[in-house]
PQR file of N, CA, C, O and H, with PARSE charges and radii, in Angstrom:
ATOM      1  N   MET A   1     -14.772  -8.216  90.643 -0.4000 1.5000
ATOM      2  CA  MET A   1     -14.045  -7.234  89.819 -0.0000 2.0000
ATOM      3  C   MET A   1     -14.098  -5.851  90.490  0.5500 1.7000
ATOM      4  O   MET A   1     -13.135  -5.086  90.438 -0.5500 1.4000
ATOM      5  N   ASN A   2     -15.216  -5.554  91.106 -0.4000 1.5000
ATOM      6  CA  ASN A   2     -15.360  -4.251  91.774 -0.0000 2.0000
ATOM      7  C   ASN A   2     -14.303  -4.098  92.868  0.5500 1.7000
ATOM      8  O   ASN A   2     -13.760  -3.015  93.087 -0.5500 1.4000
ATOM      9  H   ASN A   2     -15.999  -6.175  91.149  0.4000 1.0000
ATOM     10  N   ASN A   3     -14.029  -5.204  93.543 -0.4000 1.5000
ATOM     11  CA  ASN A   3     -13.040  -5.163  94.631 -0.0000 2.0000
ATOM     12  C   ASN A   3     -11.677  -4.785  94.070  0.5500 1.7000
ATOM     13  O   ASN A   3     -10.932  -4.029  94.693 -0.5500 1.4000
ATOM     14  H   ASN A   3     -14.470  -6.084  93.365  0.4000 1.0000
ATOM     15  N   SER A   4     -11.356  -5.307  92.905 -0.4000 1.5000
ATOM     16  CA  SER A   4     -10.043  -5.025  92.290 -0.0000 2.0000
ATOM     17  C   SER A   4      -9.924  -3.536  91.966  0.5500 1.7000
ATOM     18  O   SER A   4      -8.880  -2.921  92.183 -0.5500 1.4000
ATOM     19  H   SER A   4     -11.962  -5.921  92.399  0.4000 1.0000
ATOM     20  N   ILE A   5     -10.993  -2.979  91.452 -0.4000 1.5000
ATOM     21  CA  ILE A   5     -10.960  -1.543  91.090 -0.0000 2.0000
ATOM     22  C   ILE A   5     -10.797  -0.693  92.347  0.5500 1.7000
ATOM     23  O   ILE A   5     -10.040   0.277  92.361 -0.5500 1.4000
ATOM     24  H   ILE A   5     -11.841  -3.478  91.275  0.4000 1.0000
ATOM     25  N   LYS A   6     -11.512  -1.069  93.390 -0.4000 1.5000
ATOM     26  CA  LYS A   6     -11.436  -0.296  94.650 -0.0000 2.0000
ATOM     27  C   LYS A   6     -10.013  -0.360  95.214  0.5500 1.7000
ATOM     28  O   LYS A   6      -9.485   0.632  95.717 -0.5500 1.4000
ATOM     29  H   LYS A   6     -12.128  -1.857  93.379  0.4000 1.0000
ATOM     30  N   PHE A   7      -9.411  -1.537  95.122 -0.4000 1.5000
ATOM     31  CA  PHE A   7      -8.059  -1.709  95.662 -0.0000 2.0000
ATOM     32  C   PHE A   7      -7.061  -0.853  94.876  0.5500 1.7000
ATOM     33  O   PHE A   7      -6.189  -0.195  95.444 -0.5500 1.4000
ATOM     34  H   PHE A   7      -9.840  -2.342  94.714  0.4000 1.0000
ATOM     35  N   CYS A   8      -7.220  -0.885  93.566 -0.4000 1.5000
ATOM     36  CA  CYS A   8      -6.315  -0.107  92.703 -0.0000 2.0000
ATOM     37  C   CYS A   8      -6.490   1.390  92.992  0.5500 1.7000
ATOM     38  O   CYS A   8      -5.511   2.125  93.118 -0.5500 1.4000
ATOM     39  H   CYS A   8      -7.929  -1.419  93.105  0.4000 1.0000
ATOM     40  N   PHE A   9      -7.727   1.821  93.092 -0.4000 1.5000
ATOM     41  CA  PHE A   9      -8.008   3.240  93.352 -0.0000 2.0000
ATOM     42  C   PHE A   9      -7.441   3.663  94.712  0.5500 1.7000
ATOM     43  O   PHE A   9      -6.874   4.745  94.861 -0.5500 1.4000
ATOM     44  H   PHE A   9      -8.522   1.223  92.990  0.4000 1.0000
ATOM     45  N   SER A  10      -7.609   2.786  95.685 -0.4000 1.5000
ATOM     46  CA  SER A  10      -7.116   3.097  97.042 -0.0000 2.0000
ATOM     47  C   SER A  10      -5.596   3.261  97.004  0.5500 1.7000
ATOM     48  O   SER A  10      -5.044   4.151  97.650 -0.5500 1.4000
ATOM     49  H   SER A  10      -8.069   1.907  95.564  0.4000 1.0000
ATOM     50  N   ARG A  11      -4.928   2.397  96.243 -0.4000 1.5000
ATOM     51  CA  ARG A  11      -3.447   2.448  96.181 -0.0000 2.0000
ATOM     52  C   ARG A  11      -3.009   3.753  95.510  0.5500 1.7000
ATOM     53  O   ARG A  11      -2.041   4.382  95.939 -0.5500 1.4000
ATOM     54  H   ARG A  11      -5.376   1.674  95.717  0.4000 1.0000
ATOM     55  N   ILE A  12      -3.702   4.144  94.489 -0.4000 1.5000
ATOM     56  CA  ILE A  12      -3.336   5.391  93.785 -0.0000 2.0000
ATOM     57  C   ILE A  12      -3.546   6.589  94.715  0.5500 1.7000
ATOM     58  O   ILE A  12      -2.730   7.510  94.753 -0.5500 1.4000
ATOM     59  H   ILE A  12      -4.488   3.634  94.140  0.4000 1.0000
ATOM     60  N   MET A  13      -4.634   6.560  95.452 -0.4000 1.5000
ATOM     61  CA  MET A  13      -4.943   7.684  96.370 -0.0000 2.0000
ATOM     62  C   MET A  13      -3.856   7.786  97.439  0.5500 1.7000
ATOM     63  O   MET A  13      -3.404   8.883  97.769 -0.5500 1.4000
ATOM     64  H   MET A  13      -5.296   5.812  95.421  0.4000 1.0000
ATOM     65  N   THR A  14      -3.443   6.652  97.973 -0.4000 1.5000
ATOM     66  CA  THR A  14      -2.410   6.661  99.023 -0.0000 2.0000
ATOM     67  C   THR A  14      -1.069   7.039  98.403  0.5500 1.7000
ATOM     68  O   THR A  14      -0.254   7.708  99.038 -0.5500 1.4000
ATOM     69  H   THR A  14      -3.810   5.761  97.706  0.4000 1.0000
ATOM     70  N   GLY A  15      -0.845   6.617  97.185 -0.4000 1.5000
ATOM     71  CA  GLY A  15       0.428   6.930  96.517 -0.0000 2.0000
ATOM     72  C   GLY A  15       0.545   8.432  96.266  0.5500 1.7000
ATOM     73  O   GLY A  15       1.640   8.993  96.318 -0.5500 1.4000
ATOM     74  H   GLY A  15      -1.507   6.073  96.669  0.4000 1.0000
ATOM     75  N   MET A  16      -0.586   9.076  95.996 -0.4000 1.5000
ATOM     76  CA  MET A  16      -0.570  10.512  95.726 -0.0000 2.0000
ATOM     77  C   MET A  16      -0.123  11.246  96.987  0.5500 1.7000
ATOM     78  O   MET A  16      -0.037  12.474  96.988 -0.5500 1.4000
ATOM     79  H   MET A  16      -1.475   8.620  95.953  0.4000 1.0000
TER
END
């Protein structure tokens, strides 16, 4: 589950 959160966070950071 931690991996999923990290992936989502990474995508948001790159999207910003």
